[in-house]
Amino acid sequence: MFDKKLDDRLFRRRGMTYGSFWDGLKPRGEMVDSEEIAPPSENGEVQTVNAGGSKALVTDFMNLLKAFIGLNFMFISFAMSKAGLVRGVVGITVIAWLTYISCVMLVKVKNALPKEVIAANKHLSYGDVARIASGPRAEVIINGALILTQFGYCTGYLIFLAHTVHDLVQSSWPNWGFVLVPLPLLILIAQLRSVRSLGPFSALANLSLLVGFVAVVVYICMHFKFQPTTPPISAFPIFFGQVTAALEGIGLVLPVEASMSDPKCFDRVLALALSCMTFVLMTVGVLGFVTFGEDTKSIILMNMQGSGIITGIKVVLCLGILFTYPLQLVPVVQSLEGWVAGGPPVAAHVIAHEIGQAGIEVDQEIEREQEEAEDEENMAAVANPDEDPTPTERTGGRTLFANQWYQVLCRFLVVVTTAIVAIFAGKSFGLFQSLIGSLGAAFLAYTGPAYLHWHVFKNEMGPLGKMRDLIIFIIGIVGSVVGTTVTVMEIFRLDEGAPAP
């Protein structure tokens, strides 16, 4: 069922190998977060004692909710304009349900892995699970899709900034010219070496999103009209790509589930978090679409005009997005730096980042553990000065900014590349989000979990279970192909002179 060549890195933090795992377990009473690890039962299963309560469940709910937070409410009204009122409401509901089923399937696959693997590494990523369940090729494909979508979200942020600033200053410059404006600052921020140093930027982004969301809802309610349109069915694949991108958070589901005080409640907490997110998106999407009708812009802010307060809100959102950019860039930069340093082209153990803090909190915890391990090695090196250089000596020490030439160059090139893509593909923020949703997010959200679940449980499922996995797999493949094709055709149509939404 599983790939037996398990990487030793899954056990690295405990200083042991796969075969010596149980020999190295600490006595009963060792605490890991809110769980107490007990010795394995007679059948070999890892036992945990939950130490959390209702407050912990609220924290778990908020962590899962943050995994799905993003700029989705900014373009969901435009997505509705590509589906129509009835098709849009039904479509958001169905896609949210598919997202829920796929997340649950992925967690079931993780929980079916050897118990010693789960106990040894609570930070198992989507790619880690794919490798252990289906082999290294599956890990490369999953991590490649994660890196692609993170790169796409970074590019989308630049497009959002360019369009919003252009709208603010009402300049004769083309939109693409404003992509270049924040580049010097973004190149500088991208050089920050420590994930932990990016934490304040995430908090600022969350605050700006909250302000923006409240402003959008209040503005729409104050200017409410009922003038929905009925778009052609041929535009529905664009809706599919955008809503899939809006609800894509599967790259963070496993780390968040592993940190829960009571993982057995995962299904219910996920259902509640996705229900809340779906309600928010459907409310903003429907209100914005029926109010602005066929004039709904790809960024809802572009429909909001006429006061200094609105201008201030746009500025706050731009600042929040500006400082969120380096958070989303982390997996892309880590992969490229690892490749240049001699590793594989697609990095292992990729943790996706969303605009909420869920992803960065996971990376911060990993970074703290790595620093603790380095401190132990440094202390050992002091006692044995004739041995190899210490970790901090090998990496040039712990500095605020990248200090290796290849790190500086990689970060510079990634930022510049996102700007180039934004210039050539950024005439419509909504269409670009649809492209990312169709090209990468649909595969991650539907195709990957359905395949892994079928691969692991095919001998245990009945015909209905196999049919469910097959249907979700096909939806992911067909949605990716059709959504990408239709969106690319629409982008080319804009290049030929069609008005940008």
XYZ file of C-alpha atoms in Angstrom:
501
model
C 0.000 0.000 0.000
C 2.760 2.418 0.932
C 6.200 3.323 -0.290
C 8.488 1.454 2.130
C 11.493 3.705 1.476
C 10.597 6.225 4.124
C 12.897 9.238 4.349
C 14.963 9.476 7.501
C 14.103 13.164 7.610
C 10.690 12.195 8.978
C 12.516 11.034 12.107
C 15.351 13.551 12.110
C 14.082 15.706 14.960
C 13.959 12.647 17.247
C 17.479 11.608 16.210
C 16.468 8.103 15.136
C 15.811 5.955 12.088
C 12.671 4.152 11.008
C 13.727 0.860 12.574
C 14.707 2.355 15.913
C 11.627 4.504 16.400
C 9.965 2.758 19.318
C 13.306 2.201 21.064
C 13.746 5.957 21.307
C 10.340 6.954 22.579
C 10.386 8.888 25.814
C 8.523 7.627 28.870
C 4.818 8.168 29.324
C 4.028 11.769 30.123
C 5.971 13.508 27.311
C 3.825 16.390 26.118
C 3.534 17.390 22.468
C 1.373 20.513 22.205
C -1.924 19.593 23.907
C -1.552 15.814 23.589
C 0.165 13.346 25.888
C 1.946 10.528 24.096
C 1.364 7.145 25.688
C 3.283 3.952 24.896
C 1.936 2.011 21.910
C -0.957 -0.308 22.558
C -0.773 -4.044 22.031
C -1.810 -3.680 18.412
C 0.929 -1.095 17.811
C -1.270 1.991 17.591
C -0.095 5.300 18.963
C -2.241 6.459 21.885
C -2.813 10.080 22.803
C -4.654 11.745 25.642
C -6.467 14.929 24.727
C -5.678 17.848 26.993
C -7.798 20.462 25.245
C -11.319 21.748 25.709
C -13.877 24.077 24.183
C -11.346 26.911 23.974
C -9.023 24.640 22.023
C -11.827 23.811 19.599
C -12.379 27.519 18.962
C -8.656 27.871 18.257
C -8.793 24.879 15.904
C -11.750 26.425 14.102
C -9.936 29.738 13.667
C -6.802 27.996 12.378
C -8.808 26.096 9.771
C -10.709 29.223 8.803
C -7.432 31.090 8.286
C -6.355 28.375 5.847
C -9.101 29.551 3.464
C -8.786 33.314 4.002
C -7.529 35.363 1.089
C -8.494 37.889 -1.530
C -11.382 35.611 -2.516
C -14.109 38.079 -1.498
C -12.548 40.632 -3.864
C -13.275 38.614 -7.015
C -16.191 36.376 -6.026
C -18.767 38.856 -7.376
C -17.005 38.784 -10.753
C -17.107 34.979 -10.595
C -20.870 35.169 -10.025
C -21.180 37.378 -13.097
C -19.763 34.485 -15.137
C -22.310 32.004 -13.786
C -25.509 33.883 -13.075
C -27.479 33.998 -9.852
C -28.902 30.461 -9.695
C -25.949 28.655 -11.279
C -23.596 30.690 -9.105
C -25.282 29.821 -5.799
C -25.516 26.141 -6.716
C -21.943 26.160 -8.040
C -20.423 27.674 -4.881
C -22.317 25.157 -2.746
C -21.179 22.176 -4.824
C -17.547 23.329 -4.977
C -17.524 23.903 -1.205
C -18.893 20.370 -0.701
C -16.250 18.919 -3.046
C -13.579 20.827 -1.118
C -14.833 19.391 2.162
C -14.920 15.810 0.852
C -11.431 16.141 -0.652
C -9.925 17.562 2.552
C -11.445 14.752 4.593
C -10.127 12.156 2.114
C -6.604 13.595 2.331
C -6.635 13.476 6.135
C -7.891 9.869 6.021
C -4.970 8.983 3.756
C -2.551 10.567 6.241
C -4.128 8.743 9.166
C -3.775 5.433 7.291
C 0.011 5.864 7.128
C 2.193 3.849 9.526
C 1.512 5.204 13.001
C 5.203 5.593 13.754
C 5.536 7.999 10.828
C 2.705 10.192 12.092
C 4.028 10.174 15.640
C 7.573 11.036 14.543
C 6.594 14.023 12.432
C 3.550 16.139 13.210
C 4.404 18.470 10.299
C 3.654 16.013 7.500
C 2.849 18.013 4.392
C 0.616 17.183 1.439
C 3.679 16.137 -0.574
C 5.047 14.017 2.285
C 1.796 12.067 2.448
C 1.759 11.647 -1.340
C 5.323 10.255 -1.292
C 4.685 7.748 1.499
C 1.330 6.651 0.086
C 2.165 6.554 -3.619
C 5.882 7.103 -4.189
C 8.324 9.954 -4.919
C 6.767 10.829 -8.271
C 3.485 11.726 -6.562
C 5.373 13.993 -4.161
C 7.067 15.839 -7.034
C 3.734 16.368 -8.819
C 1.943 17.601 -5.688
C 4.759 19.911 -4.582
C 5.156 21.193 -8.128
C 1.464 22.117 -8.213
C 1.753 23.789 -4.789
C 4.731 25.874 -5.907
C 2.938 26.790 -9.144
C -0.156 28.007 -7.305
C 1.919 29.964 -4.768
C 3.779 31.630 -7.633
C 0.431 32.383 -9.257
C -0.974 33.939 -6.094
C 2.132 36.161 -5.813
C 1.629 37.259 -9.404
C -2.056 37.867 -8.694
C -1.106 40.152 -5.812
C 1.003 42.264 -8.162
C -1.906 42.463 -10.611
C -4.235 43.476 -7.781
C -1.801 46.184 -6.630
C -1.307 47.522 -10.149
C -5.036 47.769 -10.894
C -5.920 49.277 -7.524
C -3.159 51.905 -7.588
C -4.039 52.775 -11.193
C -7.633 53.303 -10.104
C -6.516 55.451 -7.165
C -4.326 57.863 -9.116
C -6.404 57.831 -12.330
C -3.193 57.921 -14.360
C -2.784 57.754 -18.127
C -0.171 55.057 -17.580
C -1.277 51.556 -18.560
C -2.023 49.138 -15.735
C 1.137 47.142 -16.347
C 3.274 50.202 -15.607
C 2.138 50.110 -11.994
C 3.456 46.562 -11.624
C 6.931 48.106 -11.609
C 6.226 50.634 -8.839
C 6.443 48.299 -5.783
C 9.281 46.140 -7.179
C 12.186 47.781 -5.272
C 10.378 47.372 -1.941
C 9.268 43.816 -2.762
C 12.801 42.805 -3.744
C 14.038 44.147 -0.390
C 11.319 42.446 1.693
C 11.858 39.182 -0.177
C 15.438 39.122 1.143
C 14.186 38.575 4.710
C 15.755 35.289 5.683
C 13.654 34.236 8.657
C 10.032 33.168 8.272
C 9.485 34.370 11.835
C 10.400 37.921 10.832
C 7.482 37.904 8.372
C 4.888 37.371 11.123
C 4.011 41.060 11.633
C 3.321 41.380 7.902
C 0.768 38.570 8.128
C -0.985 40.286 11.049
C -1.128 43.533 9.050
C -2.564 41.676 6.067
C -5.276 40.075 8.189
C -6.261 43.462 9.594
C -6.395 45.045 6.135
C -8.561 42.178 4.866
C -11.011 42.628 7.721
C -11.253 46.360 7.007
C -11.710 45.680 3.294
C -14.378 43.044 3.821
C -16.462 45.256 6.127
C -16.113 48.183 3.715
C -17.221 46.111 0.713
C -20.307 44.763 2.485
C -21.316 48.202 3.839
C -20.811 49.883 0.450
C -22.840 47.258 -1.419
C -25.690 47.439 1.116
C -25.776 51.246 0.837
C -25.916 51.100 -2.978
C -27.989 47.939 -3.316
C -29.923 47.323 -6.519
C -31.332 44.194 -8.088
C -30.053 43.985 -11.636
C -28.547 40.516 -12.178
C -27.725 39.308 -15.668
C -27.725 35.844 -17.219
C -24.319 35.054 -18.741
C -23.882 32.296 -21.338
C -23.131 28.809 -20.045
C -19.829 28.941 -21.961
C -18.485 31.326 -19.278
C -19.114 28.848 -16.455
C -15.584 27.309 -16.576
C -14.223 30.743 -15.596
C -16.523 30.661 -12.573
C -15.270 27.163 -11.727
C -11.635 28.281 -11.770
C -12.255 31.365 -9.663
C -14.325 29.639 -6.976
C -11.850 26.751 -6.819
C -9.075 29.298 -6.243
C -11.250 31.089 -3.681
C -11.770 27.913 -1.615
C -8.343 26.329 -2.150
C -6.685 25.773 1.191
C -5.917 22.073 1.047
C -2.172 22.647 1.222
C -2.591 23.751 4.836
C -5.185 21.219 5.965
C -2.718 18.559 7.124
C -0.498 20.837 9.257
C -3.555 22.459 10.838
C -5.214 19.078 11.499
C -2.012 17.789 13.109
C -1.935 20.760 15.490
C -5.545 20.317 16.636
C -6.183 19.568 20.291
C -8.581 16.783 19.265
C -8.016 15.603 15.659
C -11.108 13.393 15.938
C -13.184 16.582 15.679
C -11.516 17.547 12.411
C -14.477 16.678 10.168
C -16.921 18.794 12.173
C -14.553 21.729 12.617
C -13.709 21.687 8.899
C -17.409 21.575 8.002
C -18.052 24.602 10.211
C -15.074 26.550 8.841
C -16.008 25.841 5.221
C -19.662 26.647 5.914
C -18.671 30.045 7.328
C -16.332 30.706 4.405
C -19.016 29.650 1.911
C -21.588 31.903 3.581
C -19.198 34.877 3.424
C -18.326 34.294 -0.228
C -21.908 33.677 -1.257
C -23.128 36.794 0.563
C -20.525 39.100 -0.987
C -20.779 37.384 -4.364
C -24.549 37.582 -4.646
C -24.844 41.127 -3.258
C -22.067 42.447 -5.462
C -23.333 40.719 -8.596
C -26.982 41.718 -8.282
C -25.971 45.299 -7.407
C -23.519 45.901 -10.259
C -24.866 43.390 -12.782
C -22.945 43.229 -16.044
C -20.709 46.080 -14.842
C -19.226 43.931 -12.048
C -15.461 44.430 -12.132
C -12.910 41.663 -11.642
C -11.895 43.473 -8.430
C -14.988 44.631 -6.539
C -13.066 47.677 -5.261
C -13.153 49.068 -8.788
C -16.939 49.397 -8.445
C -16.537 51.437 -5.253
C -16.049 55.134 -5.932
C -16.847 58.541 -4.574
C -15.411 59.228 -1.111
C -12.210 59.704 0.834
C -13.125 56.757 3.043
C -13.185 54.426 0.036
C -9.817 55.789 -1.069
C -8.389 55.169 2.398
C -9.686 51.604 2.404
C -8.048 50.941 -0.954
C -4.746 52.259 0.392
C -4.991 50.043 3.497
C -5.708 46.983 1.360
C -2.801 47.769 -0.955
C -0.448 47.993 2.028
C -1.740 44.712 3.413
C -1.323 42.929 0.086
C 2.103 44.503 -0.414
C 3.377 42.973 2.808
C 1.618 39.640 2.206
C 3.537 39.074 -1.019
C 6.722 37.790 0.681
C 4.674 35.322 2.746
C 3.289 33.670 -0.367
C 6.741 33.730 -1.945
C 8.367 31.549 0.743
C 7.692 28.074 -0.807
C 8.795 29.250 -4.271
C 12.019 30.772 -2.926
C 12.799 27.750 -0.758
C 12.401 25.414 -3.729
C 14.596 27.498 -6.046
C 17.287 28.004 -3.399
C 17.382 24.283 -2.684
C 17.755 23.522 -6.387
C 20.597 26.008 -6.852
C 22.297 24.597 -3.757
C 22.285 21.131 -5.333
C 18.907 19.734 -4.337
C 16.048 18.538 -6.574
C 14.222 21.060 -8.836
C 11.052 20.634 -6.756
C 11.677 20.929 -3.019
C 10.449 18.375 -0.525
C 8.170 19.220 2.408
C 6.446 22.239 0.835
C 4.122 24.104 3.223
C 1.668 26.326 1.337
C 1.004 29.844 2.622
C -2.276 31.685 2.487
C -2.927 35.308 3.334
C -4.114 34.130 6.771
C -1.423 33.125 9.266
C -2.032 29.371 9.156
C 0.877 28.564 6.838
C 3.382 30.923 8.356
C 2.598 29.671 11.860
C 3.514 26.143 10.757
C 6.764 27.326 9.184
C 7.566 29.386 12.274
C 7.221 26.293 14.459
C 9.434 24.296 12.102
C 11.971 27.112 12.097
C 12.050 27.192 15.907
C 12.655 23.454 16.023
C 15.436 23.736 13.443
C 17.097 26.492 15.461
C 16.882 24.382 18.609
C 18.554 21.519 16.744
C 21.255 23.906 15.496
C 21.838 25.140 19.049
C 22.388 21.576 20.208
C 24.849 20.948 17.382
C 26.629 24.226 18.118
C 27.043 23.268 21.759
C 28.417 19.894 20.691
C 30.803 21.645 18.283
C 32.143 23.829 21.087
C 33.022 20.678 22.999
C 34.623 19.182 19.846
C 36.253 22.076 17.951
C 38.121 19.788 15.538
C 34.903 18.510 13.944
C 32.993 19.940 10.976
C 31.753 23.554 11.067
C 28.582 24.191 13.048
C 25.255 24.710 11.238
C 25.277 28.468 11.742
C 28.826 28.657 10.405
C 27.842 26.675 7.340
C 24.894 28.961 6.621
C 26.698 32.181 7.429
C 24.991 32.681 10.806
C 21.477 33.765 11.700
C 20.948 37.068 9.986
C 17.832 39.094 9.247
C 18.443 39.111 5.500
C 19.725 36.476 3.090
C 23.527 36.608 3.076
C 24.480 33.924 0.557
C 24.873 35.090 -3.034
C 22.629 32.391 -4.445
C 19.877 33.221 -1.935
C 19.932 36.913 -2.859
C 19.945 36.088 -6.578
C 17.136 33.522 -6.324
C 14.862 35.905 -4.434
C 15.583 38.709 -6.863
C 14.825 36.482 -9.869
C 11.563 35.154 -8.400
C 10.239 38.656 -7.699
C 11.210 39.898 -11.160
C 9.640 36.826 -12.809
C 6.312 37.367 -11.039
C 6.392 40.965 -12.271
C 7.038 39.864 -15.862
C 4.136 37.397 -15.754
C 1.891 40.068 -14.195
C 2.741 42.476 -17.007
C 1.896 40.018 -19.785
C -1.084 38.233 -18.186
C -2.493 40.880 -15.894
C -5.172 42.698 -17.845
C -7.813 41.070 -15.659
C -7.234 40.061 -12.041
C -10.343 37.878 -12.085
C -9.307 35.953 -15.192
C -5.812 35.392 -13.828
C -7.277 33.982 -10.592
C -9.441 31.696 -12.710
C -6.323 30.519 -14.549
C -4.530 29.691 -11.295
C -7.644 27.995 -9.939
C -8.042 25.833 -13.031
C -4.363 25.151 -13.702
C -3.153 24.339 -10.194
C -5.781 24.612 -7.467
C -8.267 22.198 -9.078
C -5.600 19.502 -9.296
C -4.559 20.017 -5.674
C -8.095 20.275 -4.328
C -9.809 17.443 -6.222
C -7.577 15.273 -8.401
C -4.764 14.678 -5.895
C -6.900 13.694 -2.866
C -9.209 11.505 -4.971
C -6.283 9.608 -6.491
C -4.450 9.131 -3.170
C -7.624 7.992 -1.419
C -8.373 5.482 -4.169
C -4.760 4.272 -4.198
C -4.696 3.626 -0.448
C -8.236 2.333 0.122
C -9.099 0.672 -3.215
C -9.116 -2.788 -1.649
C -11.347 -1.694 1.229
C -13.947 0.487 -0.541
C -17.169 -0.672 -2.058
C -18.434 0.301 -5.551
C -19.993 3.572 -4.298
C -16.762 4.697 -2.651
C -14.748 3.934 -5.770
C -17.308 5.735 -7.917
C -17.131 8.806 -5.651
C -13.339 8.930 -5.936
C -13.543 8.508 -9.699
C -16.133 11.275 -10.098
C -14.102 13.742 -8.035
C -10.946 12.766 -9.935
C -12.698 13.384 -13.275
C -14.124 16.707 -12.069
C -10.593 17.807 -11.189
C -9.127 16.761 -14.552
C -11.978 18.050 -16.724
C -12.297 21.247 -14.698
C -8.559 21.889 -15.045
C -8.479 21.311 -18.803
C -11.703 23.110 -19.709
C -11.224 25.937 -17.207
C -7.657 26.598 -18.341
C -8.624 26.499 -22.022
C -11.583 28.869 -21.695
C -9.682 31.280 -19.436
C -6.649 31.421 -21.746
C -8.949 32.089 -24.702
C -10.575 34.933 -22.767
C -7.168 36.400 -21.864
C -6.140 36.308 -25.547
C -9.419 38.014 -26.406
C -8.424 40.865 -24.077
C -5.069 41.094 -25.832
C -6.926 41.546 -29.106
C -8.657 44.642 -27.783
C -11.732 43.434 -25.926
C -12.588 45.616 -22.879
C -11.036 44.403 -19.627
C -13.535 43.535 -16.886
